[in-house]
One Martini backbone bead per residue (centre of mass of N, CA, C, O) as a GRO file, in nm:
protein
  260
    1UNK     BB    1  -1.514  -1.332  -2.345
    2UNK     BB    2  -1.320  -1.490  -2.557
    3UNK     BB    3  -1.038  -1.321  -2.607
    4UNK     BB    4  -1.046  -1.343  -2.329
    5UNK     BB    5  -0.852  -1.558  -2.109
    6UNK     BB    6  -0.955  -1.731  -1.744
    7UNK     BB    7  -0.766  -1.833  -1.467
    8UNK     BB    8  -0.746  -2.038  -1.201
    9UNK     BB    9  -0.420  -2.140  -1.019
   10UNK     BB   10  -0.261  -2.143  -0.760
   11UNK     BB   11  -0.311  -1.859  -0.688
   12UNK     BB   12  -0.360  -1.780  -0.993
   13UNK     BB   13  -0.450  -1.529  -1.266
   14UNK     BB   14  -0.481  -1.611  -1.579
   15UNK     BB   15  -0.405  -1.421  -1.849
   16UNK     BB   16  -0.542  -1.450  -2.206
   17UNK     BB   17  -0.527  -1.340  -2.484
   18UNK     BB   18  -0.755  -1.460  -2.806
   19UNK     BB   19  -0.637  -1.304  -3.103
   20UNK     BB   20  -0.476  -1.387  -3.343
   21UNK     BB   21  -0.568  -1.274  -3.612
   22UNK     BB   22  -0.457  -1.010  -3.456
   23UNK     BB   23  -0.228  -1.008  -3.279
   24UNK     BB   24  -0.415  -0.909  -2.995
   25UNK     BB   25  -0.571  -0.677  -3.045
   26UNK     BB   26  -0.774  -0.415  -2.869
   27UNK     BB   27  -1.048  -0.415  -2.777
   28UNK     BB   28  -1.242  -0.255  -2.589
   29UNK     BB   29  -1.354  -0.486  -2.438
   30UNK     BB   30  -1.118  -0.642  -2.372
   31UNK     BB   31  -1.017  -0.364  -2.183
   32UNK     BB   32  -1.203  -0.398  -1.982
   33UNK     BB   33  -1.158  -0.703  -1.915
   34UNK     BB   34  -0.875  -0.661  -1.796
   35UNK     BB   35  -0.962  -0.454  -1.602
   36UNK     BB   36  -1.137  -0.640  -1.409
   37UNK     BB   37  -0.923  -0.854  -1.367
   38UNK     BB   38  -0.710  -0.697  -1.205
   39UNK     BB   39  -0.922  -0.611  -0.996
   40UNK     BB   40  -1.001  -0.870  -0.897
   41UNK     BB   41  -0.722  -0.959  -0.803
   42UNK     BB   42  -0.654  -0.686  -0.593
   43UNK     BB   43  -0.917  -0.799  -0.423
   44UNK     BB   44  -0.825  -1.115  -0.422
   45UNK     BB   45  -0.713  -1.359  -0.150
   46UNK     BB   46  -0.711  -1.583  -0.394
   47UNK     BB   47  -0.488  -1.374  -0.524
   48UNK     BB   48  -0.113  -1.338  -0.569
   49UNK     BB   49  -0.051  -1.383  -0.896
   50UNK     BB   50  -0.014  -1.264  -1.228
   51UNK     BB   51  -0.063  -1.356  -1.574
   52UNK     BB   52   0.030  -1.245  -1.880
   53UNK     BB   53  -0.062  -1.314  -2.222
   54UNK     BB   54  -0.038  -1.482  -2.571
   55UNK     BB   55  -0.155  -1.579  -2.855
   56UNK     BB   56   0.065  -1.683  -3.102
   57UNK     BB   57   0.258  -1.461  -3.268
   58UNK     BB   58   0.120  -1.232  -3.059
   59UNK     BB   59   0.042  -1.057  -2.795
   60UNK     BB   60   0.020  -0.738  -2.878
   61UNK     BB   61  -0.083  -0.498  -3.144
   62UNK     BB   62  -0.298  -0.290  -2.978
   63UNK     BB   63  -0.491  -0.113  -3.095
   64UNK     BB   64  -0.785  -0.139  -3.257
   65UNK     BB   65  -0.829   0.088  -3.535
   66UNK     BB   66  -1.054   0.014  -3.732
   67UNK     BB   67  -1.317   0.085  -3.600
   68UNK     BB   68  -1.239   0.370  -3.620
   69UNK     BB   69  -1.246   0.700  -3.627
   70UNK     BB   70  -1.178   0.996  -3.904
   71UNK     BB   71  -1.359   1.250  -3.781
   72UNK     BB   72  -1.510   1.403  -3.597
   73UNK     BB   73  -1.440   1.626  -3.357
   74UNK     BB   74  -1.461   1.688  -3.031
   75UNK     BB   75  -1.358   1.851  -2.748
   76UNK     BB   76  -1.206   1.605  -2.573
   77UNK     BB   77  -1.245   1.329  -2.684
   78UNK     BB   78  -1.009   1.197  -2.688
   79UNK     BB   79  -0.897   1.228  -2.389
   80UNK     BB   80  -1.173   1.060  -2.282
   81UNK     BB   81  -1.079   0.797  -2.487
   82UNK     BB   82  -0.757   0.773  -2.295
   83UNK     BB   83  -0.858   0.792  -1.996
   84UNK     BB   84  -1.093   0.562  -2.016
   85UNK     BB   85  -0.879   0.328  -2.166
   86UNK     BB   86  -0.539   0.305  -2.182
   87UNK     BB   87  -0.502   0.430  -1.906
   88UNK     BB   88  -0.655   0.254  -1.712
   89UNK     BB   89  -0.479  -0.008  -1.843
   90UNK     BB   90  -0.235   0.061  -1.700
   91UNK     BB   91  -0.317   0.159  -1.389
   92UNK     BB   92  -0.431  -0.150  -1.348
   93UNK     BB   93  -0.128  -0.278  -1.328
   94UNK     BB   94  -0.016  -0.064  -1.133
   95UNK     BB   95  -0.253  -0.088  -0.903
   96UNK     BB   96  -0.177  -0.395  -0.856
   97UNK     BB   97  -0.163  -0.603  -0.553
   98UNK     BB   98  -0.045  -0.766  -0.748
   99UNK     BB   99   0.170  -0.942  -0.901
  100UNK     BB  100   0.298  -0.861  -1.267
  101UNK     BB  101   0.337  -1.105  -1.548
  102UNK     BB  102   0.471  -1.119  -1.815
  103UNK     BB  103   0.429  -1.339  -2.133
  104UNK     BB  104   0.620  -1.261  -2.415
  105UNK     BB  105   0.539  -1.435  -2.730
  106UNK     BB  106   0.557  -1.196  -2.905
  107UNK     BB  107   0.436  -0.916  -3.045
  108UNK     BB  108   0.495  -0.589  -2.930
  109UNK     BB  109   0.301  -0.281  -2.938
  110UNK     BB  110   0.253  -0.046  -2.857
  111UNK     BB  111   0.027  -0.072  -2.590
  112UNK     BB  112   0.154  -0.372  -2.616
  113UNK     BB  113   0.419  -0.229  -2.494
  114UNK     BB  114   0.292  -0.101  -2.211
  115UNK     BB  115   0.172  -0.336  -2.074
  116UNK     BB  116   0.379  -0.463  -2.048
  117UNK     BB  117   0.595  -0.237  -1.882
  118UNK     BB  118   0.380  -0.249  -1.648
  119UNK     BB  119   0.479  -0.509  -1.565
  120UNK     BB  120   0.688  -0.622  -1.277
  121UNK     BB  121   0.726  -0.846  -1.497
  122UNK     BB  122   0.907  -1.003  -1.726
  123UNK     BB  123   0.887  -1.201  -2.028
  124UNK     BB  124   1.074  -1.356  -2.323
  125UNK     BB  125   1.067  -1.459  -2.594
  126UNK     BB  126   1.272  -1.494  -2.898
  127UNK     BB  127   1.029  -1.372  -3.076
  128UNK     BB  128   0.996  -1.132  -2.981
  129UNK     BB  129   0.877  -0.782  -2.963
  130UNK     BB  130   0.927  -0.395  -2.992
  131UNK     BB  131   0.692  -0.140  -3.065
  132UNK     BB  132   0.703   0.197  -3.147
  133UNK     BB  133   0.461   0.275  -3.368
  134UNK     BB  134   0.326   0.545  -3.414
  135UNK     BB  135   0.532   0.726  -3.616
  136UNK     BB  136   0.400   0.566  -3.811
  137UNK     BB  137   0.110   0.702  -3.801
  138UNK     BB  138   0.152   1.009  -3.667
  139UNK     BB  139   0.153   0.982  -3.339
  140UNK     BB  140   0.125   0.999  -2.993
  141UNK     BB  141   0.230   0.816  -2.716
  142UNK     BB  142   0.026   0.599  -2.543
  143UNK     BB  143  -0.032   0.439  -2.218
  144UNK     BB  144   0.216   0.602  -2.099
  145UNK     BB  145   0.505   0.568  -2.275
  146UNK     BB  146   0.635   0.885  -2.170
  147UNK     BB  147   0.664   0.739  -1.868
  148UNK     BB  148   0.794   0.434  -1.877
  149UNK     BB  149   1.071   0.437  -2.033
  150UNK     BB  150   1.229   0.617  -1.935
  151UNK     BB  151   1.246   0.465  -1.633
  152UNK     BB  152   1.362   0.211  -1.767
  153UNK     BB  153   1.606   0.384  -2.017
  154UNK     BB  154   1.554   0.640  -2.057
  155UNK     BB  155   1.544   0.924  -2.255
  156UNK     BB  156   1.696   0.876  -2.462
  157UNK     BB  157   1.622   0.571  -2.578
  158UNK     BB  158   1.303   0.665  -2.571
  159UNK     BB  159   1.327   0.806  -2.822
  160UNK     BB  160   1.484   0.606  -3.038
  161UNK     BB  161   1.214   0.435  -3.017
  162UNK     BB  162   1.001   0.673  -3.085
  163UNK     BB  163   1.135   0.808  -3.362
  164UNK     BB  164   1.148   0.525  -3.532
  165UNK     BB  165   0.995   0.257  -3.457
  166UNK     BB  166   1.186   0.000  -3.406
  167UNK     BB  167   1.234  -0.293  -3.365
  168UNK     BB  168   1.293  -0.526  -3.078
  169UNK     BB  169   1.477  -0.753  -2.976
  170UNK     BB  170   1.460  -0.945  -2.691
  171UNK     BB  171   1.785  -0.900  -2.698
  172UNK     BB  172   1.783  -0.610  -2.679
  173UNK     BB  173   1.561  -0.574  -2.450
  174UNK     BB  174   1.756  -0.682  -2.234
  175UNK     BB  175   1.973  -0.504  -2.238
  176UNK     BB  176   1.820  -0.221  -2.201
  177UNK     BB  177   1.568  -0.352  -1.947
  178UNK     BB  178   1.347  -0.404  -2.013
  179UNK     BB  179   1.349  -0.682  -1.923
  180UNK     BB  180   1.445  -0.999  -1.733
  181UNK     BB  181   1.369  -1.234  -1.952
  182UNK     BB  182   1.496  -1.493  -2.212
  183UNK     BB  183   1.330  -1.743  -2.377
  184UNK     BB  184   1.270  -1.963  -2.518
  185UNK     BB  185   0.957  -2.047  -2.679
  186UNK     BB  186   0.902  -2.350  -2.485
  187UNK     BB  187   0.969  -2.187  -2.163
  188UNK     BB  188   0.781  -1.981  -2.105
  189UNK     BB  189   0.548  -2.087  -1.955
  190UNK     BB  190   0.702  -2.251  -1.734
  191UNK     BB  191   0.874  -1.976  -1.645
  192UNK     BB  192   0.588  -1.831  -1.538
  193UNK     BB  193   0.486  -2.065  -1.359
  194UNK     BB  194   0.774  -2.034  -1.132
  195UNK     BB  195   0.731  -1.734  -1.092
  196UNK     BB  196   0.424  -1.754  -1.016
  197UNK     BB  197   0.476  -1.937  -0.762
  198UNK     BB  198   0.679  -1.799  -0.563
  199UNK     BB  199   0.471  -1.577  -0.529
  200UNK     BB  200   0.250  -1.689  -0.432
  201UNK     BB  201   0.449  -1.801  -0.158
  202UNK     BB  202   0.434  -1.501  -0.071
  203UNK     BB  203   0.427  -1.177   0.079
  204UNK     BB  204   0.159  -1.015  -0.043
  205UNK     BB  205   0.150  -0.770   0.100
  206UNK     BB  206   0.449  -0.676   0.105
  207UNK     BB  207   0.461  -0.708  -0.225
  208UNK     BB  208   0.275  -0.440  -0.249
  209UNK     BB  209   0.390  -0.234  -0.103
  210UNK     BB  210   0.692  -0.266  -0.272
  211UNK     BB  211   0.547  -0.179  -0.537
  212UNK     BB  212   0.431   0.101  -0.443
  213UNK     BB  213   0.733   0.199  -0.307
  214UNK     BB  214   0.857   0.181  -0.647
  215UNK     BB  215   0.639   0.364  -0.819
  216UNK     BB  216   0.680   0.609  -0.618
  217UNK     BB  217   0.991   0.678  -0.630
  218UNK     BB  218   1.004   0.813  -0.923
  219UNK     BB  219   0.861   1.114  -0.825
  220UNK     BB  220   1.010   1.126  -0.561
  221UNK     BB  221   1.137   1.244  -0.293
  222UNK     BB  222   1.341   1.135   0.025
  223UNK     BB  223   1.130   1.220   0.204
  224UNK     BB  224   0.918   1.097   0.137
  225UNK     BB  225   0.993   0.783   0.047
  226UNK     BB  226   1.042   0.839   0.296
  227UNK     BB  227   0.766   0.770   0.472
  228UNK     BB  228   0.625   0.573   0.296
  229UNK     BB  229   0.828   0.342   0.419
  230UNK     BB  230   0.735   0.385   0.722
  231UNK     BB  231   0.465   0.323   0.694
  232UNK     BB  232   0.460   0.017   0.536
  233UNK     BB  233   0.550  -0.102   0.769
  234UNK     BB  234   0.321  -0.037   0.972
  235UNK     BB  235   0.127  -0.226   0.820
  236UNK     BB  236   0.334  -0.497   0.802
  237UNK     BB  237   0.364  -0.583   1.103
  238UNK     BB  238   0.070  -0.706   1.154
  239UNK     BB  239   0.097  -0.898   0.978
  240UNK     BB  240   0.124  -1.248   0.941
  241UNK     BB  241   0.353  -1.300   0.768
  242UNK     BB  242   0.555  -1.145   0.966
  243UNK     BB  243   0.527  -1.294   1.205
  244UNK     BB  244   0.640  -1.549   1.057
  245UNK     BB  245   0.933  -1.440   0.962
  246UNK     BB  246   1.052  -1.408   1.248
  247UNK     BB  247   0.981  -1.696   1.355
  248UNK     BB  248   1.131  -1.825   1.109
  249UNK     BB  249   1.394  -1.723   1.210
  250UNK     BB  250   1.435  -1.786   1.522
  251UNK     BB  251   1.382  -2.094   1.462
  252UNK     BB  252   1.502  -2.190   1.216
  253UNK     BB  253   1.274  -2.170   0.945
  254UNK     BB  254   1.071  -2.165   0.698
  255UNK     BB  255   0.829  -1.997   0.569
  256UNK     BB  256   0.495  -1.951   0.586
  257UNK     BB  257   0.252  -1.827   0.367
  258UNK     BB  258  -0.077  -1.667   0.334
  259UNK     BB  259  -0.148  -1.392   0.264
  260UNK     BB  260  -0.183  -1.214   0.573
   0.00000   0.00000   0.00000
């Protein structure tokens, strides 16, 4: 699959979107091998930390819709269409236990907008945009996006964002919450991969917990989350990772993390 190029480097899973002529909107395929190769980050323990991104002037500008049909529909059809395609592939970001940073290049739309926001880390170039693009088109916004973006902005601003579609710009969307950081459009890649070295040298399993105890808590009351928390303690203090920071506070020297 050419549209999605992938690599590892230093223990980084390097995903890039690479259709640009179509600001790198989402084919079935496309969305599948995203979902795939997430899967595989979070299940290879030679992966600690995955960077998504896309060429050209945008990261990607939602699900491909030309080739869809607006023909009839049996009842289901749609539901089993969002269920094993859009929502999957949030999901698949959501559930994935390497943390994971967007790199985002341009503009990010509709699905491409909620693939970012479901991601761990944002980062965003000065040329970014976001843009809840539905209601331009008379849809009720896919993709998880009206579970991600209250959580991330509150339901008024959510509202503000889906009822008008009016595109946000990177400077705004930091404003906002939406992402992490802005940088200039020539320091993306390097700042992404900055921040993606650090994530590899720490504690991968600490940090999939942490994922997991963090995203879990949106939905949780303070028993459950107290409970969670405790579990993941539980199987946290076992790993090799906690015995070297333990022993490496103990020693007064800095820890080696081996994501194990």
């Amino acid at each position: 699959m050419t549209d999605v190029r992938h690599d590892l480097r230093d223990q980084v899973s390097h995903i890039t979107l690479d259709r640009p002529e179509s600001l790198n909107a989402l084919t079935p395929g496309m969305r599948d091998r995203l979902i795939g190769l997430l899967e595989e980050a979070s299940a290879d323990p030679g992966v600690r930390a995955v960077v998504l991104t896309g060429t050209g002037r945008g990261f990607c500008a939602g699900a491909d819709l030309r080739g869809g049909s607006v023909g009839e529909r049996l009842p289901g059809d749609v539901a089993r269409t969002l269920r094993l395609g859009a929502q999957r592939l949030i999901a698949a970001v959501l559930d994935c236990e390497k943390p994971v940073i967007a790199a985002v290049n341009g503009t990010a739309a509709g699905l491409g907008a909620h693939l970012v926001f479901a991601c761990d880390l944002i980062l965003a170039a000065e040329s970014a945009r976001f843009i809840e693009v539905f209601v331009r088109r008379g849809l009720v916004p896919d993709g998880g996006g009206a579970y991600l973006l209250p959580r991330l902005i509150g339901p008024h601003r959510a509202k503000e964002l889906m009822f008008f579609g009016d595109a946000v710009s990177a400077a705004d969307a930091e404003r906002l919450g939406l992402v992490n950081l802005v940088v200039p459009d020539g320091d993306l890649e390097k700042t992404a991969r900055e921040w993606a070295t650090r994530l590899a040298a720490g504690p991968t399993r600490s940090l999939a917990l942490t994922k997991q105890l963090v995203n879990a808590s949106l939905d949780a009351d303070r028993a459950t989350a107290f409970a969670a928390e405790a579990a993941a303690q539980e199987i946290n203090m076992v790993t090799e990772d906690a015995r070297e920071g333990l022993w490496a506070f103990v020693e007064r020297r800095g820890a080696e993390f081996r994501g194990r």
